[in-house]
XYZ file of C-alpha atoms in Angstrom:
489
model
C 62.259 -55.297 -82.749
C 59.783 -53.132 -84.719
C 57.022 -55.759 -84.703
C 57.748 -55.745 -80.538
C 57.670 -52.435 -80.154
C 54.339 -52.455 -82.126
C 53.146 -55.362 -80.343
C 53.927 -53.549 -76.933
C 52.427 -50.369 -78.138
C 49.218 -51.941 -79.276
C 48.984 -53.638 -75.602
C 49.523 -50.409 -73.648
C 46.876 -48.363 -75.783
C 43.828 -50.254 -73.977
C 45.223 -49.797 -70.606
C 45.205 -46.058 -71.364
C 41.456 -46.284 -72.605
C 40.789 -47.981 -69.416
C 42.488 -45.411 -67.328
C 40.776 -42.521 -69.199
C 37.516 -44.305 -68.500
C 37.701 -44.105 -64.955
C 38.688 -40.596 -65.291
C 35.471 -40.136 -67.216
C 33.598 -42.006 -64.877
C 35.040 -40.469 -61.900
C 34.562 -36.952 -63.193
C 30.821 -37.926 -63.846
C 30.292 -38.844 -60.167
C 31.605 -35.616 -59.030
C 29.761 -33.570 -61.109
C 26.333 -35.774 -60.186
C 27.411 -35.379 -56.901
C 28.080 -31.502 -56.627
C 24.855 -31.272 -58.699
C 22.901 -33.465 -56.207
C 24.425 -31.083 -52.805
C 23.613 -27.818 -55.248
C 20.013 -29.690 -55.646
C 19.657 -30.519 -51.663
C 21.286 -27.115 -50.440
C 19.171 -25.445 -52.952
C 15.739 -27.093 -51.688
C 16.888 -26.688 -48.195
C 17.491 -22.996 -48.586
C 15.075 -22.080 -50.921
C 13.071 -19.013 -49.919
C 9.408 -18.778 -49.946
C 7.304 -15.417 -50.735
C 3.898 -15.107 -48.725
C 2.012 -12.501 -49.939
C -0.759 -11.668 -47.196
C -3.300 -8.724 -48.486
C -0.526 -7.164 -50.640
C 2.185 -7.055 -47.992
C 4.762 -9.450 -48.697
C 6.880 -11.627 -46.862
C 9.852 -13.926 -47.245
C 11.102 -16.776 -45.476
C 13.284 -20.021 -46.096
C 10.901 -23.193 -46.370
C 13.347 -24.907 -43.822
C 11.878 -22.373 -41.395
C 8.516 -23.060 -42.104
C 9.378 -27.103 -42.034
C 9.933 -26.554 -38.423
C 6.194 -27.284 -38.047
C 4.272 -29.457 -40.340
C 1.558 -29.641 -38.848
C 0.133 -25.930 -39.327
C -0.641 -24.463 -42.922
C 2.797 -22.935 -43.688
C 4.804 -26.361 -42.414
C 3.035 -28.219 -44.627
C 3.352 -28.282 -48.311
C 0.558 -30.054 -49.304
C -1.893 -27.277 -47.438
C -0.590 -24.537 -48.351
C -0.392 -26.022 -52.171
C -4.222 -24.525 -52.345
C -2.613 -20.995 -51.573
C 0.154 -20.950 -54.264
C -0.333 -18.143 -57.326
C 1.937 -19.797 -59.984
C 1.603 -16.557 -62.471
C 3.385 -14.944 -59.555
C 5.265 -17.365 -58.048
C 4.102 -16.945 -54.322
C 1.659 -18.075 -51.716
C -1.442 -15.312 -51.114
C -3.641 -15.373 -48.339
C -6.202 -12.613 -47.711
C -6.349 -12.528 -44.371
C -4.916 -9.670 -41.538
C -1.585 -8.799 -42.354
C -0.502 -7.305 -38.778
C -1.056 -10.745 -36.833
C 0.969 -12.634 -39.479
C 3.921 -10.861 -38.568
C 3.751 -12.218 -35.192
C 2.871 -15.973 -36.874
C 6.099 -15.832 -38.658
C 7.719 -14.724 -36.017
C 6.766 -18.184 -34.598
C 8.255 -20.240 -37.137
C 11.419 -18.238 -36.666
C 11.677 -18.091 -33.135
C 10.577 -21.753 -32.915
C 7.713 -21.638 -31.776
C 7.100 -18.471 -29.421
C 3.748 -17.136 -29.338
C 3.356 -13.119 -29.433
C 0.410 -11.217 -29.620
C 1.135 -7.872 -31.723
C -0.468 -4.485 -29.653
C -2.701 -3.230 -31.149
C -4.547 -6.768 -32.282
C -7.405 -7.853 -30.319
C -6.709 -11.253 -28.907
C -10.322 -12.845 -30.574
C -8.806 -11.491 -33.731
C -5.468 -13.161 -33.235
C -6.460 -16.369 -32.192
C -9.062 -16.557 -34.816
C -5.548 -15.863 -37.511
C -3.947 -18.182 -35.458
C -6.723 -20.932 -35.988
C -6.905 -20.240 -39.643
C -2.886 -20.991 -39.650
C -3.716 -24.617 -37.866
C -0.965 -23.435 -35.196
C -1.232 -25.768 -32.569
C -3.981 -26.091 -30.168
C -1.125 -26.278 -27.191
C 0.648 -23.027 -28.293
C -2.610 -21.037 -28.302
C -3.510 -22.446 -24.438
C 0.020 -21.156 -23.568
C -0.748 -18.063 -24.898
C -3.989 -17.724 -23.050
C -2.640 -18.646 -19.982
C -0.029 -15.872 -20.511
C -2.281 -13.273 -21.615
C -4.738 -14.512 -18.332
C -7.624 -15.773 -20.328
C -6.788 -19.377 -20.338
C -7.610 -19.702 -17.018
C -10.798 -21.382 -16.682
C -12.970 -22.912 -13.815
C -12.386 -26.188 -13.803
C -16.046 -27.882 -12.522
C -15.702 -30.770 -10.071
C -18.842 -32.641 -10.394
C -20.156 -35.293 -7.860
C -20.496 -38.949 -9.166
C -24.044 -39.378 -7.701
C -26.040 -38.747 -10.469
C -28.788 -36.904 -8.181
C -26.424 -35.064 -6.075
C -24.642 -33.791 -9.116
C -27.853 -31.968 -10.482
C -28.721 -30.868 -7.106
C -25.204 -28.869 -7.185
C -24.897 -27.988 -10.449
C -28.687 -26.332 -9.730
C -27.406 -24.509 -6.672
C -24.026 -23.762 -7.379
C -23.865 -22.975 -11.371
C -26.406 -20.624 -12.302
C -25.798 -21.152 -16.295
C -25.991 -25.146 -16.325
C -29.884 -24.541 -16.925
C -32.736 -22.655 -16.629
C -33.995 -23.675 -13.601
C -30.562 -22.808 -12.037
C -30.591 -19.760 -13.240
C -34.573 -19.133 -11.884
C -33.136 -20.377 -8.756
C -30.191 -17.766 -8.557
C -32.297 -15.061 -9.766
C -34.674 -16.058 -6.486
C -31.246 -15.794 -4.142
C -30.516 -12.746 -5.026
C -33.892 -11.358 -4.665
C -34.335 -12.732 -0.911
C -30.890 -11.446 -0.651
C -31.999 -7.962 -1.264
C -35.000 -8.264 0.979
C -32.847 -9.296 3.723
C -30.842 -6.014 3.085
C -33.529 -3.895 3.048
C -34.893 -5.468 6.006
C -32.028 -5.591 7.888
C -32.031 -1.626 7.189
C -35.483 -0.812 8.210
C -36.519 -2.702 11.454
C -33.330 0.126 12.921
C -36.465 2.951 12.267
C -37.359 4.481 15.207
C -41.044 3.676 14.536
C -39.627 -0.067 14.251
C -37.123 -0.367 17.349
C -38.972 1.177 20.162
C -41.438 -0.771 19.996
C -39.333 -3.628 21.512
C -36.983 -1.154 23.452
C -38.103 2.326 24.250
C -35.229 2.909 26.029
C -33.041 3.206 22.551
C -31.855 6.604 21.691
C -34.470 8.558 19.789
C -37.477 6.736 20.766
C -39.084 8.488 23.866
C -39.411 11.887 22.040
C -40.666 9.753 18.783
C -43.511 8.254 20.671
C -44.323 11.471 22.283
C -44.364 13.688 19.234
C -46.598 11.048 17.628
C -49.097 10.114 19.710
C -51.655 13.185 20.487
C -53.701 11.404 22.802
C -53.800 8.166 24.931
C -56.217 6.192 22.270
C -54.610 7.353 19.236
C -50.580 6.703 21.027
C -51.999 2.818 21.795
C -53.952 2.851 18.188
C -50.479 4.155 16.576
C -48.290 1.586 19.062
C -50.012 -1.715 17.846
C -49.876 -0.771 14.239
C -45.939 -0.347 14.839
C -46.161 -3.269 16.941
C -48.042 -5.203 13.851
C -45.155 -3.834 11.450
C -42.547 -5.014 13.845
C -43.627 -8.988 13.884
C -44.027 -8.299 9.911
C -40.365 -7.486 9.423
C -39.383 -10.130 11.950
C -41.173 -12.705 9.812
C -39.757 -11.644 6.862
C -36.178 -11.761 8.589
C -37.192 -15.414 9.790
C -38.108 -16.288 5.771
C -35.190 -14.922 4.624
C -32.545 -16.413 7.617
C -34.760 -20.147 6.733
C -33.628 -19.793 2.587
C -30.014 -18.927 3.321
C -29.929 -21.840 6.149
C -31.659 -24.097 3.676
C -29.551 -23.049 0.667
C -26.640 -23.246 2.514
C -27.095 -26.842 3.931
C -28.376 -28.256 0.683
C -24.832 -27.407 -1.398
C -22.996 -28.085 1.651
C -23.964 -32.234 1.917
C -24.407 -32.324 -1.924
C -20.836 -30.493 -2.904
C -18.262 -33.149 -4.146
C -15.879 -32.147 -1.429
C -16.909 -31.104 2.085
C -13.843 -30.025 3.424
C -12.980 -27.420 0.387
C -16.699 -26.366 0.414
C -16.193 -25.445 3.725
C -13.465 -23.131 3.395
C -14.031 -21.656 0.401
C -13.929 -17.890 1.009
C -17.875 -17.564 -0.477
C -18.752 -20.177 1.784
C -17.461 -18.509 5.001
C -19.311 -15.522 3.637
C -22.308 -17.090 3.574
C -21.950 -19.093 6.963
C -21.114 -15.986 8.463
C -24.064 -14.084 7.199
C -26.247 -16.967 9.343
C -24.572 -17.713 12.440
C -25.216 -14.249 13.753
C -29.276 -14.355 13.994
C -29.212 -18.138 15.466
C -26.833 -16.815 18.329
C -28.598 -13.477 19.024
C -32.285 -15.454 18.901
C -32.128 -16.522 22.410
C -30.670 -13.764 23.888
C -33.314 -11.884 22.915
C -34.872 -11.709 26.291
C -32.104 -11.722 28.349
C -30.186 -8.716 30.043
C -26.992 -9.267 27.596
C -28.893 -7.935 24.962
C -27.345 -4.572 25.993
C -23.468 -5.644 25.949
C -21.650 -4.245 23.079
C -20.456 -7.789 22.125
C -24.144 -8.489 21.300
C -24.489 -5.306 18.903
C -21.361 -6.671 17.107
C -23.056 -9.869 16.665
C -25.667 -7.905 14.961
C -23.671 -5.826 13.062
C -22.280 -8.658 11.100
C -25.837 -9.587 9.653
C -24.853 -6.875 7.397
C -21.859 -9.069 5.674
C -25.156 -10.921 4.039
C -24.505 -8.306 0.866
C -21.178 -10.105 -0.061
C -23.703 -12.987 -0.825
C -24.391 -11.131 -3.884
C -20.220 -11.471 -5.216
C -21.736 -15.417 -6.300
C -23.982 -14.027 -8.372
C -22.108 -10.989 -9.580
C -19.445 -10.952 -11.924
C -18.754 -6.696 -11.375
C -18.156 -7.403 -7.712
C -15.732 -10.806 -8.343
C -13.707 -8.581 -11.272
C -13.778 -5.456 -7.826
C -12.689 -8.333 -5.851
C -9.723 -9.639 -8.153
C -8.645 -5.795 -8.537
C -8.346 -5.484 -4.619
C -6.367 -8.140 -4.434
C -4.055 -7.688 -6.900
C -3.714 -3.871 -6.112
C -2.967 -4.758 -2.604
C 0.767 -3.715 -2.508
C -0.556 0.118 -3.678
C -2.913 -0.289 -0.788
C -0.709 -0.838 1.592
C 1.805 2.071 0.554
C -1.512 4.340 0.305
C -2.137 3.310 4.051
C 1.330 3.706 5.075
C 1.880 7.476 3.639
C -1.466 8.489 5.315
C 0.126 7.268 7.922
C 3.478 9.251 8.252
C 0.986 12.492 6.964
C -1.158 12.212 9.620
C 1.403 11.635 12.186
C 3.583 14.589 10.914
C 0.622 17.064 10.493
C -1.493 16.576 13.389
C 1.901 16.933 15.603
C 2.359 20.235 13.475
C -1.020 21.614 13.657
C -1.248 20.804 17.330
C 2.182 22.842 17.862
C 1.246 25.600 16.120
C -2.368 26.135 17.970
C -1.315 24.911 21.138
C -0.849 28.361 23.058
C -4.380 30.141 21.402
C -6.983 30.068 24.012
C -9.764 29.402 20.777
C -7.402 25.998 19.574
C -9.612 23.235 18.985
C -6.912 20.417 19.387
C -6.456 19.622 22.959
C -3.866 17.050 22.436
C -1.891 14.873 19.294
C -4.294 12.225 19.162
C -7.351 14.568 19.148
C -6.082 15.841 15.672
C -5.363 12.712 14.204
C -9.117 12.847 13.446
C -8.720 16.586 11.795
C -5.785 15.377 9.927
C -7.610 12.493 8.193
C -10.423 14.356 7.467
C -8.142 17.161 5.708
C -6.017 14.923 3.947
C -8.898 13.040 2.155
C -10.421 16.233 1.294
C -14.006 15.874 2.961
C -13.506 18.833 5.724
C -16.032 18.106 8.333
C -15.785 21.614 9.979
C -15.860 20.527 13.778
C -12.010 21.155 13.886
C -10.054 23.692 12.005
C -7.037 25.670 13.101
C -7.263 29.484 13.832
C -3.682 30.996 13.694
C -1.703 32.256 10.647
C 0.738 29.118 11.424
C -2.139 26.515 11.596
C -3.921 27.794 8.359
C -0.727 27.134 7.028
C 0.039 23.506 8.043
C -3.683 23.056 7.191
C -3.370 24.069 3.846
C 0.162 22.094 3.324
C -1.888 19.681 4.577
C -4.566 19.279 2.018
C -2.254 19.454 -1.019
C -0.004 16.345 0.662
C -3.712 14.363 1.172
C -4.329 15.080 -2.329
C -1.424 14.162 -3.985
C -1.006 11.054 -1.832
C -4.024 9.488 -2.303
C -3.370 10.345 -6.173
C -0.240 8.581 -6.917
C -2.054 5.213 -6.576
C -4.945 5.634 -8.018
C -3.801 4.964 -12.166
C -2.296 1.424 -11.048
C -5.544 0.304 -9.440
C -7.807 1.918 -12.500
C -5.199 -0.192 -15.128
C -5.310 -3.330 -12.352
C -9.326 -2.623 -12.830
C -8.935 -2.643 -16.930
C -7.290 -5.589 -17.294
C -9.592 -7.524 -15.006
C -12.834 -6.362 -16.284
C -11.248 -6.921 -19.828
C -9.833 -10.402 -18.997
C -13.484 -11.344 -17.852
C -15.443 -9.992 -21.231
C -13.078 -10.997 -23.213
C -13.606 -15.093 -21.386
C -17.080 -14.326 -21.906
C -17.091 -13.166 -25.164
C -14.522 -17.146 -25.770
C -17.614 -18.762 -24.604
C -20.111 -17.624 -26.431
C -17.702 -18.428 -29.343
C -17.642 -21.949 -28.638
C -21.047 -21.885 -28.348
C -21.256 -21.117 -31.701
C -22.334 -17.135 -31.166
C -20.665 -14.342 -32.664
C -18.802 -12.564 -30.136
C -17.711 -9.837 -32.489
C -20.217 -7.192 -32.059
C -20.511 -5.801 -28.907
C -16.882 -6.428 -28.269
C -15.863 -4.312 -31.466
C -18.457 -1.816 -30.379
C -16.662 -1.344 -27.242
C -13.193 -1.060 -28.865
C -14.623 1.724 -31.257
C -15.820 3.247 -27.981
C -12.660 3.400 -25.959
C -10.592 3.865 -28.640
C -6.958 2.782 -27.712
C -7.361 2.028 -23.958
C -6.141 -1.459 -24.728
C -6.158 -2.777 -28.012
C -6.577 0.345 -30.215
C -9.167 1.657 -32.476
C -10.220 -0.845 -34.968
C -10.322 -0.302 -38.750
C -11.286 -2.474 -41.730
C -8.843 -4.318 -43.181
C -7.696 -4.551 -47.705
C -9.527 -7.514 -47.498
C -12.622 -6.058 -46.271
C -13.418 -8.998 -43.490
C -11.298 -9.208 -40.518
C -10.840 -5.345 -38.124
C -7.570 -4.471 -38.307
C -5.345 -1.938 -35.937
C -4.199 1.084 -38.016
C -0.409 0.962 -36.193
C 0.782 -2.219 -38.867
C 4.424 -2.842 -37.115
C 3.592 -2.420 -33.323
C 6.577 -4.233 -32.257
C 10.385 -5.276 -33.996
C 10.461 -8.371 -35.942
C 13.107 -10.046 -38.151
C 10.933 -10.097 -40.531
C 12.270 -9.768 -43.929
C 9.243 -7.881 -46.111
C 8.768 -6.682 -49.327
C 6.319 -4.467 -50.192
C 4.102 -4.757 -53.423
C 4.917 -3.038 -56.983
């Protein structure tokens, strides 16, 4: 029995070994395993410090991972960056803008610009960074900078440098030779257009025009020196109608030469500059033979004539203050239209007042309602003609009500058209000063010039920055991030 016993012991004893084997081994696996999730969980939430011209920040890598393509996403780029002795990533660039590039890591990829940074400034960060190229159109378009002319070029190769001559002034140097020519028979039209209505200049081909029988009299002394002075006015006369003929033949000419070399007819024709411009001809070919006919003297005739004069909003193609006036109209129509309404309802209210409180004074200058309208204006926009004014205690009083309302009405509109007028003319240098940038010239000097000049109109004053290279605002947190930061010992 003892050597059985023994015999059974001595088989059992291995199974145990093999059982406390598998124990072992087991145990091993779950420790390799916790150690492995400890290793992943601790590379997946390991935090990163980004020191940025002493100001530190600190962020999970996962969260810059979200992007691999930009500097921070990617480890291998931003390898170059990494200060082992301190265990962090340094970067000497602006420190305000990077606040709102890790704010795009966090956020996933939303694009803020801080206030305070200029935007050349920002996107210049942003193009050290490698963010994407899509991200920084989006924010363009958002800010209104992105928003470019897009050229549609005919496929004819001669047509397309005949309207890229006439219509794009900064394609070449003969285009812009040829614009600067426009706009100098444009002016000559103007001032043309302006003269020939001189006394000394009209009645020679109509005496019968206000003005011109006492100007004839009063300059001619005698019989031979009235016909010596009439055919030197008469001489003048066919010289400013040839110079009206010149100019009429260069618009006409211009005009039809873009119009059958334009890539699309149809748009070229309606195009708001191009009604401008057909509208500025069409009046002298209509009045031209009705010169000598008896409808000359119908008022429809003189309106005809009148709108020669829309000629001058030919210059808007060739001027970028009166397209950014233009934009700022437009956009600043709404406060237009609640300008025109309230001098409405004012002049209404007060020339009904004004007309009450005059209307039994022999001396009253306002015969009826409508008759003050005109005085009511004129006193609300401050520029007090003196051909109506009131003469009683009550109508001095009304008129004076009168001119605080005008004043304070046509105030209260005024600072959104200025700001409407900021952000276009800024929107405009700022596209020009992009373009000269991808031309390879440095923007940066007359545009920091100006923001030294206006000081914080828009951006803020500029300062220099630790680094010494890039302008930076003086307000460093202009808007709440989560942004976890740590400042430097």
């Amino acid at each position: 029995m003892k050597s059985c016993e023994n015999n059974h012991v001595y088989e059992l004893n291995p199974r145990l070994d093999k059982l406390d084997e598998e124990s072992g081994a087991r145990d091993e696996r779950r420790s390799f395993d916790s150690s492995s999730e400890f290793s992943d969980r601790y590379k997946k939430d390991r935090r990163i410090i980004v020191n940025v011209s002493g100001l530190r920040f600190e962020t999970y890598e996962n969260t810059l991972q979200r992007f691999p393509e930009t500097l921070l996403g990617s480890k291998e780029k931003r390898e170059e960056y990494y200060d082992s002795a301190m265990n962090e990533y340094f970067f000497d660039r602006n420190r305000s803008t990077f606040e709102a590039i890790l704010f795009f890591y966090q956020s996933k990829g939303k694009l803020v610009r801080p206030n305070g940074v200029p935007f050349l400034i920002f996107t210049e960060e942003l193009r050290f960074f490698e963010i994407g190229r899509e991200f920084v159109q989006r924010l363009e378009e958002e800010e209104g900078y992105g928003q470019k002319e897009v050229r549609i070029l005919p496929k004819n190769t001669i047509q397309r440098k005949i309207w890229e001559l006439f219509e794009y002034p900064d394609s070449s140097f003969g285009a812009r030779v040829l614009a600067t020519f426009s706009v100098s028979i444009i002016l000559l039209s103007i001032v043309v257009f302006c003269i020939e209505t001189l006394p000394q200049y009209r009645c020679v081909t109509n005496s019968e025009n206000v003005g011109c029988e006492r100007k004839v009299v009063e300059t001619g002394r005698t019989n031979s020196t009235t016909t010596v002075s009439s055919k030197r006015r008469a001489d003048r006369s066919i010289a400013w109608f040839v110079m009206e003929v010149l100019c009429i033949s260069w618009f006409t000419l211009e005009y039809l030469v873009r119009l059958f070399s334009s890539p699309h007819k149809l748009l070229f024709a309606r195009s708001f500059l191009n009604v401008i411009d057909l509208v500025a001809i069409l009046p002298y070919y209509i009045t031209l033979p009705m010169e000598n006919t008896k409808i000359t003297s119908l008022a429809v005739l003189r309106v005809i004539r009148l709108v020669r004069v829309f000629r001058i909003f030919k210059l808007s193609r060739h001027s970028r203050g009166l397209q950014v006036l233009g934009q700022t109209l437009r956009a600043s129509s709404r406060e237009l239209g609640m300008l025109i309404f309230f001098l409405f309802i004012s002049v209404i209210l007060f020339a009904s007042a004004v007309y009450y409180a005059e209307e039994e004074d022999p001396r009253s200058k306002f015969n009826s309602i409508p008759d003050a309208f005109w005085w009511a204006v004129v006193t609300m926009t401050t520029v007090g003609y003196g051909d109506m004014f009131p003469v009683t205690l009550w109508g001095k009083i009304v008129g004076s009500i009168c001119a605080i309302s005008g004043v304070l009405t046509i105030a209260l509109p005024v600072p959104v058209i200025v700001s409407n007028f900021n952000y276009f003319y800024k929107r405009e240098q700022l596209a020009s000063s992009l373009d000269l940038a991808e031309n390879g010239q440095s923007p940066y000097a007359s545009y920091c010039e100006q923001e030294e000049s206006e000081g914080d109109m828009v951006n803020g004053p500029l300062v220099s920055s630790p680094s010494g290279q890039i302008p930076s605002p003086t307000n460093q947190n202009t808007y709440n991030l989560e942004v976890k930061v740590e400042t430097p010992v």
